[in-house]
mmCIF file of C-alpha atoms in Angstrom:
data_model
loop_
_atom_site.group_PDB
_atom_site.id
_atom_site.type_symbol
_atom_site.label_atom_id
_atom_site.label_comp_id
_atom_site.label_asym_id
_atom_site.label_seq_id
_atom_site.Cartn_x
_atom_site.Cartn_y
_atom_site.Cartn_z
ATOM 1 C CA ASN O 1 13.365 -17.934 10.051
ATOM 2 C CA ALA O 2 11.810 -14.131 10.332
ATOM 3 C CA GLY O 3 11.273 -13.912 6.400
ATOM 4 C CA VAL O 4 9.806 -10.218 5.822
ATOM 5 C CA THR O 5 9.720 -8.350 9.102
ATOM 6 C CA GLN O 6 7.247 -5.213 9.101
ATOM 7 C CA THR O 7 6.782 -2.706 12.098
ATOM 8 C CA PRO O 8 4.487 -1.216 13.097
ATOM 9 C CA LYS O 9 1.687 -3.621 12.855
ATOM 10 C CA PHE O 10 -0.957 -0.989 13.732
ATOM 11 C CA GLN O 11 -0.818 2.718 14.141
ATOM 12 C CA VAL O 12 -2.931 6.084 13.970
ATOM 13 C CA LEU O 13 -2.000 9.236 12.502
ATOM 14 C CA LYS O 14 -3.708 12.208 12.434
ATOM 15 C CA THR O 15 -4.233 13.880 9.297
ATOM 16 C CA GLY O 16 -0.934 16.073 8.082
ATOM 17 C CA GLN O 17 1.173 13.835 10.482
ATOM 18 C CA SER O 18 3.915 11.766 8.998
ATOM 19 C CA MET O 19 5.409 8.416 9.843
ATOM 20 C CA THR O 20 7.711 6.063 8.260
ATOM 21 C CA LEU O 21 6.825 1.942 7.333
ATOM 22 C CA GLN O 22 9.975 -0.410 7.825
ATOM 23 C CA CYS O 23 10.315 -3.456 6.221
ATOM 24 C CA ALA O 24 13.548 -5.954 6.187
ATOM 25 C CA GLN O 25 13.871 -9.496 4.879
ATOM 26 C CA ASP O 26 16.752 -11.980 5.834
ATOM 27 C CA MET O 27 16.557 -14.079 2.421
ATOM 28 C CA ASN O 28 19.261 -11.931 0.565
ATOM 29 C CA HIS O 29 16.371 -11.191 -2.507
ATOM 30 C CA ASN O 30 17.019 -8.137 -4.645
ATOM 31 C CA SER O 31 13.706 -7.252 -5.179
ATOM 32 C CA MET O 32 11.464 -5.084 -2.389
ATOM 33 C CA TYR O 33 7.986 -4.137 -2.542
ATOM 34 C CA TRP O 34 5.206 -1.879 -1.149
ATOM 35 C CA TYR O 35 1.340 -2.610 -1.611
ATOM 36 C CA ARG O 36 -1.631 -1.576 -0.193
ATOM 37 C CA GLN O 37 -4.840 -3.354 0.392
ATOM 38 C CA ASP O 38 -8.268 -1.643 0.375
ATOM 39 C CA PRO O 39 -11.455 -4.136 -0.087
ATOM 40 C CA GLY O 40 -12.832 -4.318 -3.894
ATOM 41 C CA MET O 41 -9.362 -2.594 -4.535
ATOM 42 C CA GLY O 42 -7.154 -5.698 -4.397
ATOM 43 C CA LEU O 43 -3.344 -5.170 -3.623
ATOM 44 C CA ARG O 44 -2.633 -1.956 -5.414
ATOM 45 C CA LEU O 45 1.683 -1.529 -5.876
ATOM 46 C CA ILE O 46 3.232 1.802 -4.753
ATOM 47 C CA TYR O 47 6.651 1.426 -5.118
ATOM 48 C CA TYR O 48 9.263 -1.244 -5.827
ATOM 49 C CA SER O 49 13.051 -1.764 -6.008
ATOM 50 C CA ALA O 50 13.707 -4.374 -7.998
ATOM 51 C CA SER O 51 17.701 -3.829 -7.297
ATOM 52 C CA GLU O 52 19.773 -2.145 -4.449
ATOM 53 C CA GLY O 53 19.892 1.138 -5.307
ATOM 54 C CA THR O 54 17.227 1.865 -7.335
ATOM 55 C CA THR O 55 13.504 2.194 -6.657
ATOM 56 C CA ASP O 56 10.463 2.450 -8.981
ATOM 57 C CA LYS O 57 6.789 4.131 -8.832
ATOM 58 C CA GLY O 58 3.703 1.903 -8.928
ATOM 59 C CA GLU O 59 0.533 2.257 -9.656
ATOM 60 C CA VAL O 60 -0.412 4.651 -7.045
ATOM 61 C CA PRO O 61 2.814 6.373 -5.257
ATOM 62 C CA ASN O 62 1.528 9.921 -5.344
ATOM 63 C CA GLY O 63 1.613 10.721 -0.940
ATOM 64 C CA TYR O 64 4.355 8.514 -0.344
ATOM 65 C CA ASN O 65 8.406 8.201 -0.454
ATOM 66 C CA VAL O 66 10.589 5.210 -0.335
ATOM 67 C CA SER O 67 14.446 4.459 0.203
ATOM 68 C CA ARG O 68 15.990 1.460 0.265
ATOM 69 C CA LEU O 69 18.513 1.775 2.634
ATOM 70 C CA ASN O 70 20.380 -1.366 1.754
ATOM 71 C CA LYS O 71 19.686 -5.340 0.485
ATOM 72 C CA ARG O 72 17.816 -6.090 3.602
ATOM 73 C CA GLU O 73 15.604 -2.800 3.927
ATOM 74 C CA PHE O 74 12.766 -0.996 2.147
ATOM 75 C CA SER O 75 10.851 2.186 4.147
ATOM 76 C CA LEU O 76 7.988 3.272 3.272
ATOM 77 C CA ARG O 77 7.099 6.941 4.130
ATOM 78 C CA LEU O 78 4.180 8.966 4.275
ATOM 79 C CA GLU O 79 5.572 12.959 4.332
ATOM 80 C CA SER O 80 1.715 14.533 5.298
ATOM 81 C CA ALA O 81 -0.515 11.664 6.022
ATOM 82 C CA ALA O 82 -4.381 11.974 4.568
ATOM 83 C CA PRO O 83 -7.807 9.878 5.464
ATOM 84 C CA SER O 84 -7.275 8.406 1.875
ATOM 85 C CA GLN O 85 -4.001 6.483 3.015
ATOM 86 C CA THR O 86 -6.063 4.588 5.396
ATOM 87 C CA SER O 87 -5.196 0.919 4.308
ATOM 88 C CA VAL O 88 -3.668 -2.396 5.261
ATOM 89 C CA TYR O 89 0.206 -2.219 3.892
ATOM 90 C CA PHE O 90 1.782 -5.049 2.928
ATOM 91 C CA CYS O 91 5.747 -5.329 2.012
ATOM 92 C CA ALA O 92 7.091 -8.485 0.195
ATOM 93 C CA SER O 93 10.204 -9.767 -1.490
ATOM 94 C CA ARG O 94 11.422 -11.798 -3.952
ATOM 95 C CA GLN O 95 14.712 -12.874 -5.706
ATOM 96 C CA GLY O 96 13.947 -11.866 -8.954
ATOM 97 C CA SER O 97 11.552 -12.033 -12.095
ATOM 98 C CA SER O 98 9.808 -15.297 -11.763
ATOM 99 C CA SER O 99 10.499 -16.262 -8.308
ATOM 100 C CA GLU O 100 8.116 -16.390 -5.319
ATOM 101 C CA ALA O 101 6.761 -13.288 -3.383
ATOM 102 C CA PHE O 102 7.204 -13.482 0.354
ATOM 103 C CA PHE O 103 4.969 -11.340 2.188
ATOM 104 C CA GLY O 104 4.968 -9.168 5.355
ATOM 105 C CA GLN O 105 2.174 -9.596 8.101
ATOM 106 C CA GLY O 106 0.731 -5.855 7.272
ATOM 107 C CA THR O 107 0.920 -2.669 8.933
ATOM 108 C CA ARG O 108 -3.271 -1.320 9.613
ATOM 109 C CA LEU O 109 -3.192 2.345 9.198
ATOM 110 C CA THR O 110 -5.715 4.511 10.323
ATOM 111 C CA VAL O 111 -5.473 8.391 9.693
ATOM 112 C CA VAL O 112 -7.941 10.426 11.645
ATOM 113 C CA ALA K 1 1.650 -0.925 -19.351
ATOM 114 C CA GLN K 2 0.455 -4.268 -17.162
ATOM 115 C CA ARG K 3 -2.899 -5.029 -16.174
ATOM 116 C CA VAL K 4 -4.506 -7.861 -14.681
ATOM 117 C CA THR K 5 -8.393 -8.240 -13.957
ATOM 118 C CA GLN K 6 -10.495 -10.176 -11.636
ATOM 119 C CA PRO K 7 -13.973 -10.178 -12.664
ATOM 120 C CA GLU K 8 -15.262 -11.430 -9.525
ATOM 121 C CA LYS K 9 -15.294 -10.213 -6.173
ATOM 122 C CA LEU K 10 -16.848 -13.032 -4.805
ATOM 123 C CA LEU K 11 -17.531 -16.741 -5.933
ATOM 124 C CA SER K 12 -19.690 -18.863 -3.526
ATOM 125 C CA VAL K 13 -19.966 -22.517 -4.182
ATOM 126 C CA PHE K 14 -20.847 -25.597 -2.370
ATOM 127 C CA LYS K 15 -18.420 -28.334 -1.394
ATOM 128 C CA GLY K 16 -17.317 -30.580 -3.846
ATOM 129 C CA ALA K 17 -18.529 -28.497 -6.631
ATOM 130 C CA PRO K 18 -15.944 -27.273 -9.509
ATOM 131 C CA VAL K 19 -14.613 -24.073 -9.153
ATOM 132 C CA GLU K 20 -13.432 -21.460 -12.022
ATOM 133 C CA LEU K 21 -11.411 -18.256 -10.519
ATOM 134 C CA LYS K 22 -11.006 -16.104 -13.739
ATOM 135 C CA CYS K 23 -7.934 -14.156 -14.359
ATOM 136 C CA ASN K 24 -7.117 -12.031 -17.478
ATOM 137 C CA TYR K 25 -4.374 -10.072 -18.080
ATOM 138 C CA SER K 26 -3.228 -7.290 -20.512
ATOM 139 C CA TYR K 27 1.079 -6.869 -20.865
ATOM 140 C CA SER K 28 2.962 -6.636 -24.534
ATOM 141 C CA GLY K 29 5.615 -8.553 -23.501
ATOM 142 C CA SER K 30 6.400 -11.859 -21.658
ATOM 143 C CA PRO K 31 4.032 -12.310 -19.054
ATOM 144 C CA GLU K 32 4.940 -13.938 -15.934
ATOM 145 C CA LEU K 33 1.521 -14.849 -13.838
ATOM 146 C CA PHE K 34 1.051 -16.078 -10.587
ATOM 147 C CA TRP K 35 -1.634 -16.946 -8.209
ATOM 148 C CA TYR K 36 -1.882 -15.888 -4.591
ATOM 149 C CA VAL K 37 -3.813 -16.721 -1.613
ATOM 150 C CA GLN K 38 -4.895 -15.446 1.426
ATOM 151 C CA TYR K 39 -6.433 -17.180 4.069
ATOM 152 C CA SER K 40 -8.018 -15.549 7.183
ATOM 153 C CA ARG K 41 -5.051 -13.910 8.909
ATOM 154 C CA GLN K 42 -2.534 -15.493 7.211
ATOM 155 C CA ARG K 43 -0.232 -13.869 5.242
ATOM 156 C CA LEU K 44 -0.086 -13.671 1.433
ATOM 157 C CA GLN K 45 1.451 -16.761 0.242
ATOM 158 C CA LEU K 46 2.470 -18.489 -3.484
ATOM 159 C CA LEU K 47 -0.456 -20.935 -4.537
ATOM 160 C CA LEU K 48 0.963 -21.606 -8.168
ATOM 161 C CA ARG K 49 3.053 -19.545 -11.040
ATOM 162 C CA HIS K 50 2.801 -20.497 -14.744
ATOM 163 C CA ILE K 51 6.032 -21.675 -15.709
ATOM 164 C CA SER K 52 5.749 -24.212 -12.841
ATOM 165 C CA ARG K 53 3.015 -25.994 -14.764
ATOM 166 C CA GLU K 54 2.104 -27.654 -11.223
ATOM 167 C CA SER K 55 -0.790 -28.522 -9.478
ATOM 168 C CA ILE K 56 -1.122 -27.422 -5.399
ATOM 169 C CA LYS K 57 -4.042 -28.543 -3.074
ATOM 170 C CA GLY K 58 -5.509 -29.587 -6.370
ATOM 171 C CA PHE K 59 -5.379 -26.409 -8.003
ATOM 172 C CA THR K 60 -4.167 -25.770 -11.743
ATOM 173 C CA ALA K 61 -4.132 -22.775 -13.937
ATOM 174 C CA ASP K 62 -3.061 -22.865 -17.869
ATOM 175 C CA LEU K 63 -1.374 -19.537 -19.150
ATOM 176 C CA ASN K 64 -3.818 -18.906 -22.393
ATOM 177 C CA LYS K 65 -1.685 -16.245 -24.204
ATOM 178 C CA GLY K 66 -4.098 -16.049 -26.567
ATOM 179 C CA GLU K 67 -6.955 -15.249 -24.855
ATOM 180 C CA THR K 68 -4.570 -13.323 -22.207
ATOM 181 C CA SER K 69 -6.198 -15.400 -19.587
ATOM 182 C CA PHE K 70 -4.886 -17.204 -16.492
ATOM 183 C CA HIS K 71 -7.712 -18.791 -14.909
ATOM 184 C CA LEU K 72 -7.407 -20.985 -11.520
ATOM 185 C CA LYS K 73 -9.376 -24.328 -11.637
ATOM 186 C CA LYS K 74 -10.012 -27.247 -9.133
ATOM 187 C CA PRO K 75 -12.616 -30.158 -10.066
ATOM 188 C CA PHE K 76 -13.997 -30.852 -6.335
ATOM 189 C CA ALA K 77 -13.447 -27.461 -3.945
ATOM 190 C CA GLN K 78 -13.315 -28.079 -0.022
ATOM 191 C CA GLU K 79 -14.508 -25.824 2.323
ATOM 192 C CA GLU K 80 -10.888 -25.393 3.373
ATOM 193 C CA ASP K 81 -10.175 -23.435 0.016
ATOM 194 C CA SER K 82 -12.328 -20.604 1.359
ATOM 195 C CA ALA K 83 -10.100 -17.974 1.084
ATOM 196 C CA MET K 84 -8.826 -14.432 -0.425
ATOM 197 C CA TYR K 85 -7.160 -15.207 -4.274
ATOM 198 C CA TYR K 86 -5.275 -12.681 -5.940
ATOM 199 C CA CYS K 87 -3.872 -12.780 -9.849
ATOM 200 C CA ALA K 88 -0.476 -11.915 -10.394
ATOM 201 C CA LEU K 89 1.247 -10.294 -13.166
ATOM 202 C CA GLY K 90 5.035 -10.047 -13.237
ATOM 203 C CA ASN K 91 7.583 -8.799 -16.062
ATOM 204 C CA ASN K 92 11.364 -10.078 -16.606
ATOM 205 C CA GLN K 93 12.114 -6.547 -17.243
ATOM 206 C CA GLY K 94 12.972 -4.623 -13.713
ATOM 207 C CA GLY K 95 10.877 -6.834 -11.605
ATOM 208 C CA LYS K 96 8.029 -4.863 -11.519
ATOM 209 C CA LEU K 97 5.127 -7.394 -9.397
ATOM 210 C CA ILE K 98 1.252 -6.348 -9.692
ATOM 211 C CA PHE K 99 -1.952 -7.802 -8.971
ATOM 212 C CA GLY K 100 -5.752 -7.942 -9.688
ATOM 213 C CA GLN K 101 -8.012 -6.933 -7.054
ATOM 214 C CA GLY K 102 -8.639 -10.379 -5.577
ATOM 215 C CA THR K 103 -11.446 -12.720 -5.659
ATOM 216 C CA GLU K 104 -13.141 -14.256 -2.685
ATOM 217 C CA LEU K 105 -13.948 -17.905 -2.344
ATOM 218 C CA SER K 106 -16.750 -19.365 -0.319
ATOM 219 C CA VAL K 107 -17.175 -22.931 -0.111
ATOM 220 C CA LYS K 108 -20.014 -23.841 1.803
ATOM 221 C CA PRO K 109 -20.991 -26.806 3.426
#
């Protein structure tokens, strides 16, 4: 059972470069999420998709865009990376309200 | 607006001591509350949720709507409980799920 799979696991970018973080889930979940984890800040919601075809801003959406490509896949794009976006990024999915969220293994991104 | 606050960044206790990790929330609707745990080098995983009213690994949490709290408790801490703990708040209108700042629990022998 793959669960939630994120690629890549590690990435180093130069300031101004762009990249897309990929996330896929095989549990037929409706909702998908992108978070960033920073020391002392906990997990902060970037964007989420409550269902296929919808996306909404979270707590820290600036500098990011997302695409819910289909029910399985939810990608996060950094158009012009900044050092402040150095973080560990987590994708998660769950069936819906009240249900358990399942997390990917994380992507460690460094912007130099 | 939804908000979750975990006031303690680090909680250090000795093995066998009681543990209470605090979580306070702000939400005008009907809240859904969860505790997640992240052990070293492992993925974040669900520990328990308020609707289940269950005890997992000896941990319990009670939703107190009057105090808007969902504190996590365990009567006797074990070394294997050392981990990062996150309180999470969801809603039943659109699936938004936010997390607190996290509390690192360190249980010393």
